[in-house]
N, CA, C and O atoms as a MOPAC input file, in Angstrom:
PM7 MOZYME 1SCF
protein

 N    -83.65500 1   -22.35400 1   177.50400 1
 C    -83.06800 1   -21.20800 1   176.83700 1
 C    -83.54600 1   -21.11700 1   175.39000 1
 O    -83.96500 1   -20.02400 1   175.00800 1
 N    -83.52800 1   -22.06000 1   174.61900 1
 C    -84.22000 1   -22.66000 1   173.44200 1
 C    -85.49700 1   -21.65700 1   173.24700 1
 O    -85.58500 1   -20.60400 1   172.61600 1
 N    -86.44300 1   -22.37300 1   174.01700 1
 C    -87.53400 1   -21.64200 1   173.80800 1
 C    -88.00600 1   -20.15800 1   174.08000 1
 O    -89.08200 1   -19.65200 1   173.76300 1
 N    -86.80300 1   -19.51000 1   174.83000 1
 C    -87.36400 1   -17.99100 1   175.22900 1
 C    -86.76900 1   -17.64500 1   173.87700 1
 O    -87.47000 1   -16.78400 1   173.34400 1
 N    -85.61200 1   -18.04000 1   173.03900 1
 C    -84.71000 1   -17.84400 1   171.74700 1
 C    -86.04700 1   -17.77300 1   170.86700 1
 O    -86.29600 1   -16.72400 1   170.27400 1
 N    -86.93000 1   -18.89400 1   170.77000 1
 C    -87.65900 1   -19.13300 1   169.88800 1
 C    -88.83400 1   -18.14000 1   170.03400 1
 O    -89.40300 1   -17.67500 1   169.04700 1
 N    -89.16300 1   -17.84500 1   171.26200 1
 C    -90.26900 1   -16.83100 1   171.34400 1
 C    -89.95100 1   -15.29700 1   170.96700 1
 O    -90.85400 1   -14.55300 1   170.58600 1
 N    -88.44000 1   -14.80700 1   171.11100 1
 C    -87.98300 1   -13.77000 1   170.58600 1
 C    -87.93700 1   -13.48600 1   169.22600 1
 O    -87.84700 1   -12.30700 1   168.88500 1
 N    -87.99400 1   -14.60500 1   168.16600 1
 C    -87.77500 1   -14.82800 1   167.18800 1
 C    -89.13800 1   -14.84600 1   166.44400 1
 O    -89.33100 1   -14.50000 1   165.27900 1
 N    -90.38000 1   -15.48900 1   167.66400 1
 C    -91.38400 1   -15.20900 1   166.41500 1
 C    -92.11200 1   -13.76500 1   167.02100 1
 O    -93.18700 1   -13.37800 1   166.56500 1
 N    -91.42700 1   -13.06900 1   168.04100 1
 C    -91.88400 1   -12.01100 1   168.07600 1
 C    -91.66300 1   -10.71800 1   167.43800 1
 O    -92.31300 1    -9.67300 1   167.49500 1
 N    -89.87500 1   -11.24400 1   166.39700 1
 C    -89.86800 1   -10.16400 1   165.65600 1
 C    -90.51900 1   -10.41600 1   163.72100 1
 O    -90.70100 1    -9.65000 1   162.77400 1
 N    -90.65800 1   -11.72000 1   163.92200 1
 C    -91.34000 1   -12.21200 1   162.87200 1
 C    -93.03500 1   -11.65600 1   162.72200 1
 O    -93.68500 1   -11.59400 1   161.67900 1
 N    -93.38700 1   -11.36900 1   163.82000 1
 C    -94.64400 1   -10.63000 1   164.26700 1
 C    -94.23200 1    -9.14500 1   163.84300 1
 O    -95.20800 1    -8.67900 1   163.25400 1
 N    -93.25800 1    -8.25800 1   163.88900 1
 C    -92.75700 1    -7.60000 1   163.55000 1
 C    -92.59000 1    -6.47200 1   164.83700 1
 O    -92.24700 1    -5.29000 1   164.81000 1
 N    -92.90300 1    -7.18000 1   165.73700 1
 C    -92.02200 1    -6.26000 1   167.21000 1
 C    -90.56400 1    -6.18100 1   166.61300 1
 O    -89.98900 1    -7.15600 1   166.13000 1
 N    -90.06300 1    -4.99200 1   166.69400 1
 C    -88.55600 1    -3.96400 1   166.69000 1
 C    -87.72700 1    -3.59200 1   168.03500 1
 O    -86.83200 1    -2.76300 1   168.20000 1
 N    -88.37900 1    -4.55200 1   168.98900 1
 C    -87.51300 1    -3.63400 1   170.05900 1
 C    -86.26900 1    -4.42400 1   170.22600 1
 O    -86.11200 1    -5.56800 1   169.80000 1
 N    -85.23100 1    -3.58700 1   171.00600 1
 C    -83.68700 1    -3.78800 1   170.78500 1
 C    -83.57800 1    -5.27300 1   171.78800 1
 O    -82.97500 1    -6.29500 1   171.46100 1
 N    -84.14000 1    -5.10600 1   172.73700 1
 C    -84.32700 1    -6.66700 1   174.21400 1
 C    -84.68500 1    -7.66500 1   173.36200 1
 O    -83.93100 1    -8.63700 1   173.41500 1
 N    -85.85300 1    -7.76700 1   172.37000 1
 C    -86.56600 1    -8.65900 1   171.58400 1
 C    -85.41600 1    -9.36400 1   170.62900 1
 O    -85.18200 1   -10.57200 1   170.60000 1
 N    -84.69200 1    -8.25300 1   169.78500 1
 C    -83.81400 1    -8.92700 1   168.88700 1
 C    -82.68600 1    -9.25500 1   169.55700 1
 O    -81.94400 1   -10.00000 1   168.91700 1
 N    -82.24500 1    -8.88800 1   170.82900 1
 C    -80.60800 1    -9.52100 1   171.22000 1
 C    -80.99300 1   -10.81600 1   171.39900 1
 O    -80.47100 1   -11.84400 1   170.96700 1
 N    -82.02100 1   -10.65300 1   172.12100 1
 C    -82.65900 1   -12.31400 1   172.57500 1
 C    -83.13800 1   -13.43400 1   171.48600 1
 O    -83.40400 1   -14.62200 1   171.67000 1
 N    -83.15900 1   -12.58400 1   170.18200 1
 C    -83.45300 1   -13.44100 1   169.25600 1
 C    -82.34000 1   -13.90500 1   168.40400 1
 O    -82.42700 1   -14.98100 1   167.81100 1
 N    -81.30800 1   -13.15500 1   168.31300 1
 C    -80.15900 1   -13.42600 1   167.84400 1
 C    -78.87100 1   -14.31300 1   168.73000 1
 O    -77.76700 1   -14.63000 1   168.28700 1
 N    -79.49900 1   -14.60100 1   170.25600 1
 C    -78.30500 1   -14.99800 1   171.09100 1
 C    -77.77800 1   -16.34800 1   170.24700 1
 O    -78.49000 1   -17.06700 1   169.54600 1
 N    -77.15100 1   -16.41400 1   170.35700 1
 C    -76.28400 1   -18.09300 1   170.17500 1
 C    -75.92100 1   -18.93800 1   171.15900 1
 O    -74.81600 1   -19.04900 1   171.69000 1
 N    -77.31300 1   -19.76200 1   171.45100 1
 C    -77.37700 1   -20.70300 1   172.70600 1
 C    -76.63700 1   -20.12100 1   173.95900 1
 O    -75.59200 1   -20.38000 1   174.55700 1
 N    -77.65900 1   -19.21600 1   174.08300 1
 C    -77.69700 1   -18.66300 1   175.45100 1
 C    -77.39100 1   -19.42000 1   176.89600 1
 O    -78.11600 1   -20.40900 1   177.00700 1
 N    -76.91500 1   -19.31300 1   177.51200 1
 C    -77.19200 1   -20.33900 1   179.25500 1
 C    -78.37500 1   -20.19100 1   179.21100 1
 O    -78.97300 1   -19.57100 1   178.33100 1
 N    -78.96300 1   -20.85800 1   180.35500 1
 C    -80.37200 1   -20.43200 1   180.79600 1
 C    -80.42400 1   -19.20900 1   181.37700 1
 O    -81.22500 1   -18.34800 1   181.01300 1
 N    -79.85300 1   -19.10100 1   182.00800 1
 C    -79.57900 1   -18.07500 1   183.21900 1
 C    -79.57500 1   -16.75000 1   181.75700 1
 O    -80.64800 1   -16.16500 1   181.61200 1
 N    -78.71700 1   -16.46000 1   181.03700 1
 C    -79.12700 1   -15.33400 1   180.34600 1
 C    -79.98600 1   -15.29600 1   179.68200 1
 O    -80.45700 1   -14.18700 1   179.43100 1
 N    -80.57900 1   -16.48000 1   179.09800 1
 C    -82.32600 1   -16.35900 1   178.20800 1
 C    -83.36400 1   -15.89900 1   179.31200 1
 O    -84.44800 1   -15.38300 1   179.04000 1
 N    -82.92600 1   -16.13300 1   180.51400 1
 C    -84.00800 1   -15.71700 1   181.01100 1
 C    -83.95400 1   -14.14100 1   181.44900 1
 O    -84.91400 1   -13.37500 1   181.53600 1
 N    -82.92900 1   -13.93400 1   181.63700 1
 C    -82.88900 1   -12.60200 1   181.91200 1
 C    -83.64900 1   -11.48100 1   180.74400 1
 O    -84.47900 1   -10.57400 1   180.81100 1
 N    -82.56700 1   -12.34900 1   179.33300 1
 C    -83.02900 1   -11.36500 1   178.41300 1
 C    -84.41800 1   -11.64100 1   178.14800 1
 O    -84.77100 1   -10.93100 1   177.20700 1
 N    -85.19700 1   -12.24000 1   178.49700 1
 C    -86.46200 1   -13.16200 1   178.13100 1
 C    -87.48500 1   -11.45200 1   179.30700 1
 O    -88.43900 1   -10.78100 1   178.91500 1
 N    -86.81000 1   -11.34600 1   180.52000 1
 C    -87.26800 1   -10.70400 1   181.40600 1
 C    -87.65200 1    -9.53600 1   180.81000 1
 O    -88.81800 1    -9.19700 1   180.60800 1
 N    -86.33900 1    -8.71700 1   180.43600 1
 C    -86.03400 1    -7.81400 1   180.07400 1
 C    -87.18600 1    -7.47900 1   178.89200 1
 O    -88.21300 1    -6.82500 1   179.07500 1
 N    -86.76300 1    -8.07400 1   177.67500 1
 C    -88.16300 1    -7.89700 1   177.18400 1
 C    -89.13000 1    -8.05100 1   177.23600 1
 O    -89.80400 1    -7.23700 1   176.60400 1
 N    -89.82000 1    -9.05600 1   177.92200 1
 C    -91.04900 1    -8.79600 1   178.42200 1
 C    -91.54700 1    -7.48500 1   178.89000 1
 O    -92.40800 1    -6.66500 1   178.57200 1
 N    -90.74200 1    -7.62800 1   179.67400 1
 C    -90.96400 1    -5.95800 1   180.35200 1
 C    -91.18100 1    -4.70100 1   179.81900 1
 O    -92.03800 1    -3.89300 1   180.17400 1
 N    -90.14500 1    -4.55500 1   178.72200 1
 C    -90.26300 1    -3.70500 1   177.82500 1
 C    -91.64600 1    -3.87200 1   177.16400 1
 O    -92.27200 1    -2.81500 1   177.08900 1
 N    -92.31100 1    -5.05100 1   176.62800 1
 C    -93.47700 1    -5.03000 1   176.01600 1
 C    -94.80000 1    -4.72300 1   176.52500 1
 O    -95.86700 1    -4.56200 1   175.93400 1
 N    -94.35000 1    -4.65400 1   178.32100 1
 C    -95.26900 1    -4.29700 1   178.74600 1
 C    -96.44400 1    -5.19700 1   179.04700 1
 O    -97.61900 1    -4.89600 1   179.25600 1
 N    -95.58300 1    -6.88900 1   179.00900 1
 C    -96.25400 1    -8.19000 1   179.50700 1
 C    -95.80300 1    -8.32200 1   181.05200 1
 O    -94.78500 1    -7.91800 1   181.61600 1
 N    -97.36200 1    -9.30900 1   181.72400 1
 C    -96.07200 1    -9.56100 1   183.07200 1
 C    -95.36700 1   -10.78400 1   182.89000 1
 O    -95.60800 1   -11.75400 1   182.17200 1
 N    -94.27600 1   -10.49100 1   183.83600 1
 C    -93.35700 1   -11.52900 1   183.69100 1
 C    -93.62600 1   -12.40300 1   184.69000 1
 O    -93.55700 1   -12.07200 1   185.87400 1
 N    -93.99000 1   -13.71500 1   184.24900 1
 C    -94.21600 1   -14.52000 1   185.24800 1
 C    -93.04400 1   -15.51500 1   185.63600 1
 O    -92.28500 1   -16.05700 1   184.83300 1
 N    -93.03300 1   -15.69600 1   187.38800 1
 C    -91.73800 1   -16.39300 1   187.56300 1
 C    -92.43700 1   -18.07600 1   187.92600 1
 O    -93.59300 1   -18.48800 1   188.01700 1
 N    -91.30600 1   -18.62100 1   188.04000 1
 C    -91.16200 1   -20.24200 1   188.98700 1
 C    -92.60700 1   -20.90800 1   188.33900 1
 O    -92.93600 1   -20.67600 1   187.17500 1
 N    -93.32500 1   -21.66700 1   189.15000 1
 C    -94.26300 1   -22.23200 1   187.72100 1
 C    -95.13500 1   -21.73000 1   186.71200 1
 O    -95.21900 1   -22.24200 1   185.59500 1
 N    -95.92000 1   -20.53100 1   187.16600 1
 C    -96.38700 1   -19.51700 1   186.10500 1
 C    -95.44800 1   -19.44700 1   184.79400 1
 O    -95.98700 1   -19.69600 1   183.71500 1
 N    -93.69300 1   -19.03000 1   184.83000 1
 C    -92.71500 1   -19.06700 1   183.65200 1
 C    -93.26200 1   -20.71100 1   183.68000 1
 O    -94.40100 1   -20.81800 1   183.22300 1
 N    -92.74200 1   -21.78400 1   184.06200 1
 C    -92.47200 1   -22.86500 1   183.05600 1
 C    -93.51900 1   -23.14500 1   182.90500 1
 O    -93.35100 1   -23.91000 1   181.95500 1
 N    -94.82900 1   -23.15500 1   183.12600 1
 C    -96.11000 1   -23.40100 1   182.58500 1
 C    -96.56900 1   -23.01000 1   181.03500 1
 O    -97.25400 1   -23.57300 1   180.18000 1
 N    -95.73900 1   -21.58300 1   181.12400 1
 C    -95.95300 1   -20.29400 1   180.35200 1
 C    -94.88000 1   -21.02900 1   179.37900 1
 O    -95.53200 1   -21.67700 1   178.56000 1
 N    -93.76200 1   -21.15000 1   179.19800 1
 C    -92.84100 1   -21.81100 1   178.45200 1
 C    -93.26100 1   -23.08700 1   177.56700 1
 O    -93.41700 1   -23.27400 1   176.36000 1
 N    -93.37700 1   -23.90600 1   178.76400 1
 C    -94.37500 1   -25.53800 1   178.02300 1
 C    -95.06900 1   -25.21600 1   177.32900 1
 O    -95.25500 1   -26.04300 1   176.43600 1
 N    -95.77800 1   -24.10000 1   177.23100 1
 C    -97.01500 1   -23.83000 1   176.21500 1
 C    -96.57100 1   -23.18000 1   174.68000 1
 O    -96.87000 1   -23.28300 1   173.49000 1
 N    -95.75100 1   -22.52500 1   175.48200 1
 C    -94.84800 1   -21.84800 1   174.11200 1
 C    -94.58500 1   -22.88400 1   172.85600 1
 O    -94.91900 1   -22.91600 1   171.67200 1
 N    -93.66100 1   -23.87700 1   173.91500 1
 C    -93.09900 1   -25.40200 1   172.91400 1
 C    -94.38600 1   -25.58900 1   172.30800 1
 O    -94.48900 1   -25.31500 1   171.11200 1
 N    -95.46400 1   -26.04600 1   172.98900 1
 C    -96.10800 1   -27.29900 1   172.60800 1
 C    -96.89400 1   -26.47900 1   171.61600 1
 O    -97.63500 1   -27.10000 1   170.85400 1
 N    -96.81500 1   -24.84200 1   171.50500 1
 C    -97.50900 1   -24.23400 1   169.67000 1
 C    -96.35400 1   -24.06600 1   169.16700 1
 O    -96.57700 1   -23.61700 1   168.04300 1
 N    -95.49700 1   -24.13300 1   169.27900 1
 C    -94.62600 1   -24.19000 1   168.49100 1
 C    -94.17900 1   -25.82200 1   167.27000 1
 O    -93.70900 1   -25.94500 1   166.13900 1
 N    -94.76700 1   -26.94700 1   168.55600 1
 C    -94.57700 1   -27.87000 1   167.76700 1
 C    -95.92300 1   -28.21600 1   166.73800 1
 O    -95.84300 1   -28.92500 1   165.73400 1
 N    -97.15200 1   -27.55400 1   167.22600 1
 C    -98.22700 1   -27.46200 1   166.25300 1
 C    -97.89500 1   -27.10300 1   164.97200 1
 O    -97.99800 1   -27.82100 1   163.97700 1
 N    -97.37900 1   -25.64700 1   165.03500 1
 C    -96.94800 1   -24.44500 1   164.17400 1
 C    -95.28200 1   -26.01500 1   163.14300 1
 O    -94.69400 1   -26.35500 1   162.11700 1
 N    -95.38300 1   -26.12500 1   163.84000 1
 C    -94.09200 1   -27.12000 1   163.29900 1
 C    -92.49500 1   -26.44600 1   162.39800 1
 O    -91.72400 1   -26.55400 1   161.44500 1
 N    -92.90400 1   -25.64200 1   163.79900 1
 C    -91.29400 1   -24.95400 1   163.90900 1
 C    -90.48300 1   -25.35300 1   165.35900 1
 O    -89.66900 1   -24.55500 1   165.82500 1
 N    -90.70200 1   -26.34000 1   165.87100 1
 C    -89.69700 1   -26.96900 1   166.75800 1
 C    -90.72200 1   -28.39400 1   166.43000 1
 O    -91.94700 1   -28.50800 1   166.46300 1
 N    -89.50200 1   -29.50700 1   166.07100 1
 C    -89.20500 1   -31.00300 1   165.98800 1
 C    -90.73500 1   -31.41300 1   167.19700 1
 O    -90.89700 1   -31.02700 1   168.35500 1
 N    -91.37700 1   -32.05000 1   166.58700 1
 C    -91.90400 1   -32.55600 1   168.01700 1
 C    -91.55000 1   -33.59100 1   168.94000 1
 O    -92.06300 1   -33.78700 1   170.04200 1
 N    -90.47200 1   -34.34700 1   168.30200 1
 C    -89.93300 1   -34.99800 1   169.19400 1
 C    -88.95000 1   -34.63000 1   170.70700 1
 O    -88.85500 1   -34.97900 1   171.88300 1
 N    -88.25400 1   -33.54200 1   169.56200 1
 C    -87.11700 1   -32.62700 1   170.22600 1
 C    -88.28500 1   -31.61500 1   171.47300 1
 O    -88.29500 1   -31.76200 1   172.69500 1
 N    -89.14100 1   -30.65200 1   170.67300 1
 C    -90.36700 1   -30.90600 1   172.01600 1
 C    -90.72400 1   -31.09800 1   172.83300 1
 O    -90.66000 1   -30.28500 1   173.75400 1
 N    -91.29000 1   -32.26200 1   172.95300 1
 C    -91.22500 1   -33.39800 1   173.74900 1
 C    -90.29100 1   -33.39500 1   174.75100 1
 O    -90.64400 1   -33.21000 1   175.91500 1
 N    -89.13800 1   -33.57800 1   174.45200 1
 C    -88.11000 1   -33.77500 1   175.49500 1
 C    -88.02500 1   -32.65800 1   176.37100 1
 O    -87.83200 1   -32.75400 1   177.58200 1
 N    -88.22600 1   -31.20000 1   175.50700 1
 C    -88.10800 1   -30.24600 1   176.18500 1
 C    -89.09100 1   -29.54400 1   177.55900 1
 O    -88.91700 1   -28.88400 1   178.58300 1
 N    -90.41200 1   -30.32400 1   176.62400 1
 C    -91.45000 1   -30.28300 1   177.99200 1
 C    -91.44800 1   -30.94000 1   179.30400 1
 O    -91.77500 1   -30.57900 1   180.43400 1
 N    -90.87800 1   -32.24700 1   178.69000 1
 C    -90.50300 1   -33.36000 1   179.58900 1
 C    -89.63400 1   -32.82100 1   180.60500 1
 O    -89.99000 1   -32.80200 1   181.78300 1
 N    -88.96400 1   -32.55700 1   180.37600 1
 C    -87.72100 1   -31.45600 1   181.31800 1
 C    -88.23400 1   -30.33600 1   182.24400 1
 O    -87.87400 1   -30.12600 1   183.40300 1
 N    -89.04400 1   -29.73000 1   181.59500 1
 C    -89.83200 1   -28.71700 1   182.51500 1
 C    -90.82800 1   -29.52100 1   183.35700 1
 O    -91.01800 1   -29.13500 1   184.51000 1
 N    -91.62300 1   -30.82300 1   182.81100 1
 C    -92.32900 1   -31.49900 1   183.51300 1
 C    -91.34600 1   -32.07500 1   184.64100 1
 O    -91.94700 1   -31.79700 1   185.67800 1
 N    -90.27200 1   -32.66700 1   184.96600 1
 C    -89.66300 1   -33.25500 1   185.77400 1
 C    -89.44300 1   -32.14300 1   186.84200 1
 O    -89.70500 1   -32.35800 1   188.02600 1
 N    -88.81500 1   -30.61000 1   186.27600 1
 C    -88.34100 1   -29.40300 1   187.49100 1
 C    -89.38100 1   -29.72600 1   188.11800 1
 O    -89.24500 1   -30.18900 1   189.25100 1
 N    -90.76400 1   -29.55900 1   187.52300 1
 C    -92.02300 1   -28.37600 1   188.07400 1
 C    -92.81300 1   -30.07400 1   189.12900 1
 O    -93.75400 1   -29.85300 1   189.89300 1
 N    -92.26200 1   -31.57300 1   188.98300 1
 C    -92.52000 1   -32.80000 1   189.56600 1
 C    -93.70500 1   -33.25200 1   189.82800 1
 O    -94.30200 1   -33.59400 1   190.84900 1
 N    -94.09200 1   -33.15000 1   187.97100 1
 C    -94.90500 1   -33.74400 1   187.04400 1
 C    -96.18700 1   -33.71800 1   187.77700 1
 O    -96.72200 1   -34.54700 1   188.51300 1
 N    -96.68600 1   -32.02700 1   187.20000 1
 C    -97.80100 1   -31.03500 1   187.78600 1
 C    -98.30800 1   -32.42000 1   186.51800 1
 O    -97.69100 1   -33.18100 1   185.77400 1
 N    -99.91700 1   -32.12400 1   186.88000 1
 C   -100.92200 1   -32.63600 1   185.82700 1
 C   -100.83300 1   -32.57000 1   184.35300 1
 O   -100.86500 1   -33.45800 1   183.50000 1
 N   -100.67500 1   -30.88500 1   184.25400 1
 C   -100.38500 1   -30.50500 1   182.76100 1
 C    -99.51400 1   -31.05000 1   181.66500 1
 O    -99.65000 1   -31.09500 1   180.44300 1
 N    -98.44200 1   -31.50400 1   182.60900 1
 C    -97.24100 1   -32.03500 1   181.32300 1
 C    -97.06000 1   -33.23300 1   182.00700 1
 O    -95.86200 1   -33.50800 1   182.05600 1
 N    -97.69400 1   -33.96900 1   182.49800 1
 C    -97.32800 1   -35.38200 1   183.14300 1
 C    -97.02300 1   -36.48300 1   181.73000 1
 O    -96.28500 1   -37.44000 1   181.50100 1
 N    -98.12100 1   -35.65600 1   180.95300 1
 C    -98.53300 1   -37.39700 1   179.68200 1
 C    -97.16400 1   -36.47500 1   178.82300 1
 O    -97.19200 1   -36.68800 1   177.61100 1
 N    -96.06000 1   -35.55300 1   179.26100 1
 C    -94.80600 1   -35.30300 1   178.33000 1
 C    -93.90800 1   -35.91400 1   178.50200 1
 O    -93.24100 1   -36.24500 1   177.52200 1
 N    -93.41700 1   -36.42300 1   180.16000 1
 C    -92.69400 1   -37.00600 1   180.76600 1
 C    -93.01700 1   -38.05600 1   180.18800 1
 O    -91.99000 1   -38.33400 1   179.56900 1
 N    -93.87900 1   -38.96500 1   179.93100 1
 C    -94.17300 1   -40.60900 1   179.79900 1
 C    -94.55000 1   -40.47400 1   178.07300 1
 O    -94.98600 1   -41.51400 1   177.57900 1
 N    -94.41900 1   -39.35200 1   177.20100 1
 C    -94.64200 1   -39.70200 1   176.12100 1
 C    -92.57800 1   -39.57600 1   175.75000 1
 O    -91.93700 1   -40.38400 1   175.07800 1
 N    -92.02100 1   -38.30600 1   176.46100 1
 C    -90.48700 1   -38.44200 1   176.35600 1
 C    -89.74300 1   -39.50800 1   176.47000 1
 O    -88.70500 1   -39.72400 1   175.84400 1
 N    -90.62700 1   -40.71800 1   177.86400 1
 C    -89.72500 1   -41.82000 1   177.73000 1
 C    -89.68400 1   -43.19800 1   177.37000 1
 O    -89.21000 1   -44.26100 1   177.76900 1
 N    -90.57600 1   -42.59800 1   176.18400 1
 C    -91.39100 1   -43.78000 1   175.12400 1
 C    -90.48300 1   -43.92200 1   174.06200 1
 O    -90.22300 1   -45.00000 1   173.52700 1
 N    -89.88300 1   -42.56800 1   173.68300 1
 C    -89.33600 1   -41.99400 1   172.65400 1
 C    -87.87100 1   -43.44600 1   171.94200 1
 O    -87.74500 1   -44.06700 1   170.88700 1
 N    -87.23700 1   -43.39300 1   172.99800 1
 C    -85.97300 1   -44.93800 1   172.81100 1
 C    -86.31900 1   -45.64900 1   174.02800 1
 O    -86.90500 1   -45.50800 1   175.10200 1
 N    -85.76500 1   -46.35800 1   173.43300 1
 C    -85.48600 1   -48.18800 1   174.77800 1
 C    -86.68200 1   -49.10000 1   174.52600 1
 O    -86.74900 1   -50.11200 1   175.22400 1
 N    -87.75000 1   -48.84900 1   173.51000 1
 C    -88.91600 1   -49.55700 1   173.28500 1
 C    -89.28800 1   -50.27100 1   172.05000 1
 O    -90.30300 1   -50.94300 1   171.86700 1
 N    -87.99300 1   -49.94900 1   170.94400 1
 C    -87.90200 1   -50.59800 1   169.36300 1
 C    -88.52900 1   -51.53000 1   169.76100 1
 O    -89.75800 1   -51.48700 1   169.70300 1
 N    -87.72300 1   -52.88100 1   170.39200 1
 C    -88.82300 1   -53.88800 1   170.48300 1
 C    -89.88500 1   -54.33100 1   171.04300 1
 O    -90.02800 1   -55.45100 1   171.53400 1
 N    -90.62500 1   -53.51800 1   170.99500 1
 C    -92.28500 1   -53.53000 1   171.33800 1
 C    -93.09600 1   -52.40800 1   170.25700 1
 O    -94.25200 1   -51.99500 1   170.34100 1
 N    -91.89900 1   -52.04500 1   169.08500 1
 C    -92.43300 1   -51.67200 1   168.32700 1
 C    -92.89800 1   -50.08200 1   168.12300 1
 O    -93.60500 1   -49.71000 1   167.18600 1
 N    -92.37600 1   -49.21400 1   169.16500 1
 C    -92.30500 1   -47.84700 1   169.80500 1
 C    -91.36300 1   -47.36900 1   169.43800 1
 O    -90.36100 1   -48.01300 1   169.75200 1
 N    -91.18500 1   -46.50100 1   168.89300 1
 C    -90.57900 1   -45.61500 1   168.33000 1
 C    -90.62600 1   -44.02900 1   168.66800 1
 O    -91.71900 1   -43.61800 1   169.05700 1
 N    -89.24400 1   -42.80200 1   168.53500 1
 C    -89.66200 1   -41.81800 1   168.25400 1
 C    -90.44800 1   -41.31200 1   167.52500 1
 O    -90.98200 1   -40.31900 1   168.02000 1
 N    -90.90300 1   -41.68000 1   166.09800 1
 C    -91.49500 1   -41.66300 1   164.96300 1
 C    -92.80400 1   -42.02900 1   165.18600 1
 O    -93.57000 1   -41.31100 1   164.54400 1
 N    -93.58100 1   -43.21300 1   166.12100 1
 C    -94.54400 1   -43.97700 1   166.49800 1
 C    -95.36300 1   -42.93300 1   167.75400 1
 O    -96.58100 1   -42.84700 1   167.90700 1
 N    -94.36300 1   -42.25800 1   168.50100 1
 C    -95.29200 1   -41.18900 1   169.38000 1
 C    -95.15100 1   -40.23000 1   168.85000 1
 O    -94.84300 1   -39.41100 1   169.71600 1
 N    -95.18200 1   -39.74100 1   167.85500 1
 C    -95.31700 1   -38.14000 1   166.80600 1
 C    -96.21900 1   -37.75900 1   167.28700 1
 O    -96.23800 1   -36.72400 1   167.95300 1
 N    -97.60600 1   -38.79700 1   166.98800 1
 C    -98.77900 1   -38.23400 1   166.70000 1
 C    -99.58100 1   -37.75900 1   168.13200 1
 O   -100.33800 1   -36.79200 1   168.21700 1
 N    -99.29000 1   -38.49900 1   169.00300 1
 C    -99.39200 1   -38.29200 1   170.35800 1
 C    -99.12800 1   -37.22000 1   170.83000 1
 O   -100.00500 1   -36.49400 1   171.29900 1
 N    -97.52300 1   -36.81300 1   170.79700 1
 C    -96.78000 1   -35.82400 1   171.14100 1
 C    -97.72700 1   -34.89200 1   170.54200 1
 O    -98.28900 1   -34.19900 1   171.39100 1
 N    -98.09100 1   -34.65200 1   169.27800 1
 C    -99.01900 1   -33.51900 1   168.94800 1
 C    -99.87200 1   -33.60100 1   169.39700 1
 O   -100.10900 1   -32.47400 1   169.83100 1
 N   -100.67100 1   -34.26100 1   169.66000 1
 C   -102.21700 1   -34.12800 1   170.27200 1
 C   -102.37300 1   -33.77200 1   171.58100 1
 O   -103.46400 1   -33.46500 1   172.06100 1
 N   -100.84100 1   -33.80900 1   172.47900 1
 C   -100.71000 1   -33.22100 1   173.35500 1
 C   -100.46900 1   -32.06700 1   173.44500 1
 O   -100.34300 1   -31.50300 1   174.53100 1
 N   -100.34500 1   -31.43100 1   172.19800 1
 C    -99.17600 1   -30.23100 1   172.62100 1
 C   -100.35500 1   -29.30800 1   172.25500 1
 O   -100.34900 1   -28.12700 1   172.60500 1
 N   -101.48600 1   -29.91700 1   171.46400 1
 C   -102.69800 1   -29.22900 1   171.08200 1
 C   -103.54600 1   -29.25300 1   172.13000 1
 O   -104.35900 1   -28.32800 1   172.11500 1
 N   -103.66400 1   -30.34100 1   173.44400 1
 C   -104.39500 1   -30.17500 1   174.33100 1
 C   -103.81800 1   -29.08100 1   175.62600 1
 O   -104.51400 1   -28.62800 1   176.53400 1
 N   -102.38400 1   -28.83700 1   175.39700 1
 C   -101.40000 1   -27.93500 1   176.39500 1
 C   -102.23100 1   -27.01300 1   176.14300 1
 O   -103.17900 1   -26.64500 1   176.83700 1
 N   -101.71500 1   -26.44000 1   174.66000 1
 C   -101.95600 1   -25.43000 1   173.64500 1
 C   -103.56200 1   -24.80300 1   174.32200 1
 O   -103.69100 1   -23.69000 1   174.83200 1
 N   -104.49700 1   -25.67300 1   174.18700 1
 C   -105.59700 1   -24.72100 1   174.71100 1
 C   -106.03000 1   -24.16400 1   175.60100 1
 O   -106.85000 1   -23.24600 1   175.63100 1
 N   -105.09600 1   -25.08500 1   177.01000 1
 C   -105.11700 1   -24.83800 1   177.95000 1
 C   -105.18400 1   -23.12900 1   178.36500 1
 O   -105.84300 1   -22.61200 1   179.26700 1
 N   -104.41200 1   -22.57600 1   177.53300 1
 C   -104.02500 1   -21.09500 1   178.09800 1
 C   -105.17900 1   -19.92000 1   177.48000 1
 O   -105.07300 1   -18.73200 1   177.78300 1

């Protein structure tokens, strides 16, 4: 839900005006179930297609992972979020190294792993997502 929020948001920062664009950018932690709708809705209106089931979360993951370039979503926080779409979609190729960089993130202090320690990773992934499209 997060990320269709976040894509509404840099689409009026782009300076799209339409009324679907800003409800969706203004929701306040939407369910999923209504980000996606409103996510639909404007699309539609813009006259993009709307892609469903892995086309959307493919399309989503990619969103995050420039967004965490752009370093307007946490890349850790990121991370987790791809990781999540990597687990629905049962860790297609594309976001496999999100899942195993997400569960690097805690339980590994002592071996010296850290959230902080896969930053740089997490980005270099999100730049190899990123070109993908």
């Amino acid at each position: 839900a997060q990320a269709a929020v976040d894509w509404a948001v840099a689409k009026l920062q782009a300076g799209c005006e339409l009324e679907s664009v800003n409800e969706l950018a203004w929701a306040a932690s939407p369910s999923r179930a209504d980000a996606l709708i409103m996510l639909r809705k404007a699309m539609g209106e813009l006259g993009l297609p709307v892609p469903v089931g892995k086309p959307y979360k493919l399309a989503m993951a990619r969103h995050i992972a420039k967004a965490i370039i752009a370093g307007t979503v946490d890349a850790n926080h990121g991370c987790g979020r791809i990781a999540e779409i990597n687990h629905e979609l049962g860790w297609p190729d594309e976001l496999s190294a999100f899942g195993a960089l997400a569960h690097e993130q805690s339980g590994h202090e002592n071996l010296g792993i850290t959230a902080e320690t896969v930053r740089p990773a997490i980005i270099e992934e999100a730049r190899r997502l990123a070109r993908e499209t």
